[in-house]
Amino acid sequence: MGSNDELKSEALLELMKQHLNTDAGKAIVEKIGLVYQINIAPQKIGFNEVIYTIDFKKGEVKKGAYEGGKADAIFSFKDEDFVKIALGKMNPQIAFMRGAMKIKGSLSAATKFTPDIFPKPSKM
């Protein structure tokens, strides 16, 4: 596998970007009001990570680390686990306990990171 293989997460985050511009997305932004940094590793947490920022203050998804100070919570995942969590196929609490999801920052902010914040893809 080449290192520039597209991460499955990237497609999902692209959907998320569009979703935040919809009425449903704007309601989520109002409800959450936090900034999450998502570190996605192709194979192993901590290696070759691609960093995204999901800003639920402005309703934006951007590639790269958060530039407006400190993210409320930083999550690290393997690509496939992030997709499972976002699609509701893996419970975030269980993922955390199994080490499939690592969290830095505010745990209370992290508890709002649930599959409900993601758009439901028609098919993937």
XYZ file of N, CA, C and O in Angstrom:
496
model
N 0.837 -1.209 0.000
C 0.000 0.000 0.000
C 0.873 1.260 0.000
O 1.757 1.381 0.840
N 0.621 2.143 -0.897
C 1.373 3.393 -0.952
C 0.917 4.322 0.159
O -0.193 4.210 0.654
N 1.771 5.255 0.532
C 1.427 6.141 1.639
C 0.412 7.198 1.212
O -0.197 7.848 2.029
N 0.232 7.376 -0.113
C -0.731 8.400 -0.536
C -2.082 7.805 -0.918
O -2.855 8.401 -1.622
N -2.330 6.576 -0.452
C -3.662 6.008 -0.637
C -4.661 6.896 0.095
O -4.403 7.330 1.209
N -5.775 7.104 -0.541
C -6.813 7.937 0.057
C -7.333 7.267 1.330
O -7.635 6.078 1.334
N -7.407 8.012 2.398
C -8.009 7.489 3.627
C -9.524 7.482 3.448
O -10.082 8.417 2.888
N -10.167 6.454 3.956
C -11.639 6.409 3.923
C -12.215 7.593 4.695
O -13.238 8.144 4.346
N -11.494 7.977 5.737
C -11.944 9.087 6.576
C -12.062 10.389 5.792
O -12.894 11.225 6.103
N -11.194 10.559 4.785
C -11.208 11.820 4.044
C -12.535 12.021 3.332
O -13.071 13.121 3.313
N -13.067 10.949 2.755
C -14.366 11.040 2.079
C -15.444 11.414 3.090
O -16.330 12.229 2.818
N -15.350 10.824 4.270
C -16.331 11.075 5.324
C -16.253 12.528 5.811
O -17.274 13.175 6.025
N -15.033 13.026 5.955
C -14.864 14.401 6.414
C -15.292 15.398 5.345
O -15.746 16.492 5.658
N -15.181 14.993 4.095
C -15.666 15.828 2.993
C -17.199 15.934 3.074
O -17.772 17.010 2.920
N -17.847 14.812 3.351
C -19.310 14.807 3.554
C -19.689 15.685 4.741
O -20.680 16.397 4.708
N -18.877 15.591 5.793
C -19.124 16.356 7.010
C -19.093 17.854 6.702
O -19.921 18.619 7.185
N -18.113 18.252 5.880
C -17.952 19.658 5.493
C -19.241 20.161 4.843
O -19.743 21.231 5.166
N -19.797 19.356 3.937
C -21.039 19.747 3.261
C -22.209 19.732 4.237
O -23.072 20.604 4.209
N -22.214 18.727 5.093
C -23.293 18.550 6.074
C -23.415 19.774 6.994
O -24.525 20.192 7.332
N -22.291 20.350 7.381
C -22.325 21.491 8.311
C -22.940 22.739 7.688
O -23.299 23.668 8.398
N -23.071 22.749 6.361
C -23.734 23.874 5.692
C -25.242 23.692 5.564
O -25.932 24.586 5.118
N -25.732 22.519 5.946
C -27.173 22.280 5.874
C -27.820 22.728 7.181
O -27.125 22.984 8.170
N -29.144 22.777 7.206
C -29.854 23.171 8.438
C -29.560 22.188 9.568
O -29.338 22.590 10.708
N -29.550 20.899 9.233
C -29.271 19.882 10.256
C -27.863 20.092 10.813
O -27.632 20.009 12.017
N -26.932 20.379 9.919
C -25.550 20.610 10.326
C -25.409 21.837 11.205
O -24.688 21.825 12.204
N -26.128 22.899 10.841
C -26.046 24.139 11.631
C -26.606 23.929 13.035
O -26.104 24.510 14.002
N -27.617 23.085 13.152
C -28.190 22.776 14.469
C -27.150 22.057 15.336
O -27.039 22.320 16.534
N -26.361 21.171 14.715
C -25.316 20.448 15.446
C -24.240 21.425 15.919
O -23.782 21.365 17.056
N -23.853 22.349 15.039
C -22.845 23.358 15.390
C -23.305 24.140 16.614
O -22.547 24.340 17.569
N -24.579 24.553 16.609
C -25.111 25.315 17.747
C -25.105 24.488 19.021
O -24.821 24.986 20.103
N -25.426 23.199 18.885
C -25.522 22.323 20.045
C -24.136 22.047 20.644
O -23.982 21.998 21.856
N -23.128 21.865 19.795
C -21.821 21.429 20.288
C -20.906 22.590 20.627
O -20.393 22.677 21.734
N -20.662 23.486 19.686
C -19.862 24.682 19.962
C -18.452 24.417 20.440
O -17.926 25.160 21.265
N -17.837 23.340 19.962
C -16.485 22.972 20.382
C -15.617 22.773 19.152
O -16.118 22.664 18.044
N -14.317 22.700 19.375
C -13.390 22.425 18.283
C -12.706 21.080 18.548
O -12.157 20.865 19.628
N -12.776 20.204 17.566
C -12.133 18.899 17.662
C -11.002 18.804 16.656
O -11.163 19.202 15.502
N -9.889 18.283 17.092
C -8.827 17.943 16.157
C -8.826 16.428 16.039
O -8.880 15.717 17.035
N -8.800 15.969 14.806
C -8.869 14.535 14.533
C -7.559 14.127 13.872
O -7.205 14.669 12.832
N -6.834 13.210 14.498
C -5.598 12.684 13.913
C -5.897 11.284 13.391
O -6.248 10.400 14.178
N -5.761 11.111 12.088
C -6.126 9.826 11.496
C -4.886 9.146 10.924
O -4.184 9.717 10.090
N -4.631 7.943 11.405
C -3.472 7.179 10.959
C -3.922 6.078 10.004
O -4.929 5.413 10.262
N -3.197 5.882 8.912
C -3.591 4.827 7.967
C -3.622 3.440 8.622
O -4.554 2.691 8.426
N -2.592 3.116 9.422
C -2.483 1.757 9.977
C -2.383 1.728 11.495
O -3.002 0.931 12.146
N -1.552 2.608 12.042
C -1.233 2.526 13.458
C -1.284 3.924 14.067
O -0.664 4.841 13.547
N -2.014 4.070 15.166
C -2.152 5.372 15.822
C -0.768 5.951 16.109
O 0.107 5.259 16.612
N -0.604 7.216 15.746
C 0.652 7.895 16.027
C 1.627 7.904 14.857
O 2.625 8.599 14.904
N 1.322 7.141 13.799
C 2.229 7.073 12.660
C 1.580 7.606 11.388
O 0.456 7.221 11.066
N 2.294 8.475 10.675
C 1.821 9.035 9.391
C 0.418 9.616 9.490
O -0.403 9.424 8.603
N 0.145 10.293 10.581
C -1.214 10.784 10.791
C -1.551 11.944 9.859
O -0.716 12.778 9.556
N -2.799 11.944 9.429
C -3.351 13.074 8.701
C -4.221 13.815 9.717
O -5.025 13.201 10.413
N -4.030 15.125 9.801
C -4.726 15.896 10.838
C -5.856 16.716 10.221
O -5.680 17.359 9.189
N -7.000 16.648 10.853
C -8.154 17.463 10.458
C -8.644 18.226 11.663
O -8.516 17.758 12.793
N -9.266 19.362 11.399
C -9.939 20.107 12.453
C -11.413 20.181 12.103
O -11.771 20.550 10.987
N -12.254 19.778 13.049
C -13.699 19.969 12.892
C -14.070 21.074 13.881
O -13.975 20.884 15.091
N -14.430 22.221 13.325
C -14.702 23.394 14.149
C -16.212 23.569 14.272
O -16.869 24.016 13.343
N -16.752 23.176 15.426
C -18.195 23.304 15.664
C -18.518 24.676 16.257
O -19.590 24.863 16.811
N -17.565 25.610 16.201
C -17.887 26.991 16.540
C -18.223 27.727 15.256
O -19.168 28.495 15.201
N -17.412 27.465 14.221
C -17.627 28.131 12.933
C -18.367 27.257 11.934
O -18.792 27.732 10.894
N -18.473 25.963 12.228
C -19.096 25.047 11.277
C -18.191 24.746 10.101
O -18.618 24.792 8.956
N -16.938 24.436 10.395
C -15.964 24.170 9.336
C -15.221 22.872 9.570
O -14.998 22.473 10.707
N -14.832 22.249 8.465
C -13.932 21.102 8.515
C -12.726 21.484 7.676
O -12.872 21.892 6.529
N -11.548 21.379 8.254
C -10.324 21.759 7.537
C -9.263 20.710 7.720
O -9.184 20.084 8.780
N -8.435 20.574 6.691
C -7.275 19.703 6.835
C -6.208 20.510 7.568
O -6.027 21.685 7.293
N -5.532 19.885 8.510
C -4.486 20.568 9.251
C -4.885 20.804 10.698
O -6.050 20.657 11.054
N -3.910 21.150 11.508
C -4.143 21.371 12.935
C -4.923 22.665 13.143
O -4.907 23.550 12.287
N -5.586 22.750 14.268
C -6.379 23.938 14.602
C -5.456 25.127 14.809
O -4.455 25.035 15.522
N -5.805 26.252 14.194
C -4.937 27.425 14.266
C -5.437 28.469 15.256
O -4.745 29.428 15.543
N -6.639 28.293 15.776
C -7.205 29.336 16.629
C -6.956 29.124 18.097
O -7.790 29.438 18.927
N -5.821 28.559 18.453
C -5.547 28.282 19.860
C -5.478 26.793 20.083
O -4.826 26.076 19.338
N -6.197 26.326 21.087
C -6.139 24.915 21.443
C -7.491 24.269 21.152
O -8.530 24.824 21.505
N -7.464 23.118 20.517
C -8.713 22.380 20.291
C -9.259 21.925 21.647
O -8.490 21.672 22.573
N -10.596 21.815 21.746
C -11.198 21.364 23.015
C -10.848 19.910 23.304
O -10.660 19.519 24.449
N -10.786 19.112 22.245
C -10.387 17.720 22.403
C -9.665 17.278 21.136
O -10.001 17.703 20.041
N -8.659 16.436 21.325
C -7.899 15.888 20.202
C -8.082 14.378 20.232
O -7.870 13.736 21.257
N -8.511 13.846 19.098
C -8.749 12.412 18.984
C -7.735 11.803 18.033
O -7.410 12.407 17.016
N -7.270 10.608 18.358
C -6.427 9.852 17.440
C -7.092 8.518 17.148
O -7.564 7.839 18.068
N -7.122 8.183 15.866
C -7.754 6.938 15.411
C -6.932 6.323 14.297
O -6.214 7.023 13.601
N -7.178 5.042 14.063
C -6.807 4.451 12.786
C -7.948 4.771 11.825
O -9.105 4.860 12.229
N -7.612 4.912 10.575
C -8.587 5.267 9.537
C -9.870 4.438 9.646
O -10.968 4.963 9.751
N -9.723 3.114 9.650
C -10.920 2.260 9.632
C -11.757 2.408 10.904
O -12.982 2.333 10.861
N -11.103 2.637 12.042
C -11.849 2.786 13.297
C -12.622 4.105 13.327
O -13.745 4.160 13.811
N -11.999 5.159 12.802
C -12.703 6.445 12.726
C -13.977 6.291 11.909
O -15.042 6.759 12.299
N -13.874 5.608 10.779
C -15.039 5.417 9.908
C -16.113 4.616 10.648
O -17.286 4.982 10.633
N -15.704 3.562 11.343
C -16.679 2.736 12.093
C -17.400 3.566 13.152
O -18.608 3.447 13.331
N -16.650 4.400 13.858
C -17.251 5.219 14.912
C -18.205 6.243 14.288
O -19.337 6.409 14.740
N -17.745 6.901 13.228
C -18.565 7.935 12.584
C -19.859 7.363 12.019
O -20.899 8.013 12.042
N -19.797 6.123 11.542
C -20.991 5.503 10.954
C -21.836 4.787 12.005
O -22.833 4.166 11.685
N -21.409 4.856 13.258
C -22.190 4.237 14.329
C -22.018 2.732 14.404
O -22.829 2.036 14.998
N -20.942 2.201 13.799
C -20.716 0.753 13.849
C -19.835 0.370 15.028
O -19.658 -0.796 15.319
N -19.235 1.366 15.659
C -18.422 1.111 16.850
C -18.751 2.185 17.871
O -18.806 3.361 17.544
N -19.009 1.759 19.097
C -19.357 2.694 20.161
C -18.098 3.451 20.598
O -17.079 2.829 20.884
N -18.154 4.797 20.646
C -16.966 5.568 21.014
C -16.388 5.191 22.383
O -15.179 5.135 22.540
N -17.255 4.890 23.363
C -16.748 4.518 24.691
C -15.957 3.215 24.622
O -14.906 3.072 25.235
N -16.498 2.250 23.877
C -15.826 0.957 23.745
C -14.513 1.141 22.983
O -13.483 0.588 23.357
N -14.555 1.969 21.940
C -13.350 2.239 21.163
C -12.265 2.832 22.069
O -11.099 2.446 21.995
N -12.678 3.731 22.952
C -11.738 4.375 23.866
C -11.145 3.349 24.834
O -9.946 3.300 25.046
N -12.006 2.493 25.394
C -11.539 1.497 26.353
C -10.597 0.487 25.702
O -9.670 0.004 26.335
N -10.843 0.178 24.430
C -9.988 -0.774 23.717
C -8.726 -0.133 23.162
O -7.909 -0.814 22.563
N -8.604 1.175 23.294
C -7.435 1.855 22.753
C -7.540 2.142 21.259
O -6.566 2.528 20.628
N -8.737 1.958 20.689
C -8.932 2.243 19.260
C -9.121 3.744 19.036
O -9.069 4.220 17.914
N -9.358 4.467 20.126
C -9.527 5.913 20.053
C -8.766 6.502 21.237
O -8.960 6.074 22.369
N -7.860 7.441 20.951
C -7.142 8.105 22.040
C -7.623 9.540 22.119
O -7.906 10.156 21.100
N -7.711 10.051 23.324
C -8.247 11.401 23.537
C -7.277 12.223 24.368
O -6.774 11.747 25.385
N -7.032 13.453 23.916
C -6.315 14.432 24.745
C -7.229 15.629 24.882
O -8.001 15.918 23.980
N -7.084 16.340 25.987
C -7.909 17.525 26.175
C -9.091 17.217 27.075
O -9.021 16.319 27.914
N -10.181 17.924 26.860
C -11.326 17.847 27.758
C -12.162 16.598 27.504
O -12.671 16.397 26.403
N -12.308 15.768 28.535
C -13.141 14.570 28.384
C -14.615 14.935 28.262
O -15.367 14.260 27.580
N -15.025 16.018 28.914
C -16.435 16.398 28.770
C -16.718 16.871 27.351
O -17.787 16.608 26.798
N -15.736 17.527 26.710
C -15.892 17.907 25.301
C -15.920 16.644 24.442
O -16.688 16.532 23.486
N -15.085 15.687 24.814
C -14.988 14.450 24.036
C -16.277 13.638 24.064
O -16.596 12.949 23.094
N -17.033 13.731 25.158
C -18.259 12.928 25.244
C -19.305 13.377 24.233
O -20.243 12.642 23.946
N -19.156 14.585 23.685
C -20.122 15.053 22.679
C -19.761 14.554 21.279
O -20.467 14.829 20.321
N -18.640 13.865 21.190
C -18.197 13.312 19.910
C -18.893 11.970 19.725
O -18.459 10.956 20.244
N -20.023 11.988 19.046
C -20.821 10.773 18.871
C -21.172 10.627 17.390
O -21.037 11.590 16.630
N -21.650 9.447 16.974
C -22.050 9.281 15.576
C -23.132 10.275 15.131
O -23.248 10.565 13.942
N -23.878 10.826 16.078
C -24.950 11.780 15.731
C -24.428 13.050 15.067
O -25.179 13.742 14.392
N -23.156 13.376 15.287
C -22.636 14.610 14.693
C -22.280 14.426 13.221
O -22.030 15.382 12.518
N -22.262 13.180 12.765
C -21.874 12.907 11.383
C -23.086 12.733 10.492
O -24.105 12.212 10.927
N -22.942 13.113 9.211
C -24.036 12.857 8.278
C -24.130 11.356 8.029
O -23.138 10.653 8.151
N -25.309 10.896 7.699
C -25.460 9.490 7.377
C -25.251 9.347 5.869
O -26.053 9.831 5.072
N -24.139 8.717 5.467
C -23.906 8.582 4.027
C -24.941 7.643 3.411
O -25.314 6.659 4.042
N -25.398 7.977 2.213
C -26.397 7.128 1.568
C -25.805 5.747 1.310
O -26.383 4.743 1.616
N -24.595 5.722 0.741
C -23.876 4.453 0.712
C -22.391 4.723 0.596
O -21.971 5.696 -0.006
N -21.617 3.832 1.227
C -20.153 3.987 1.196
C -19.514 2.680 0.853
O -19.961 1.653 1.315
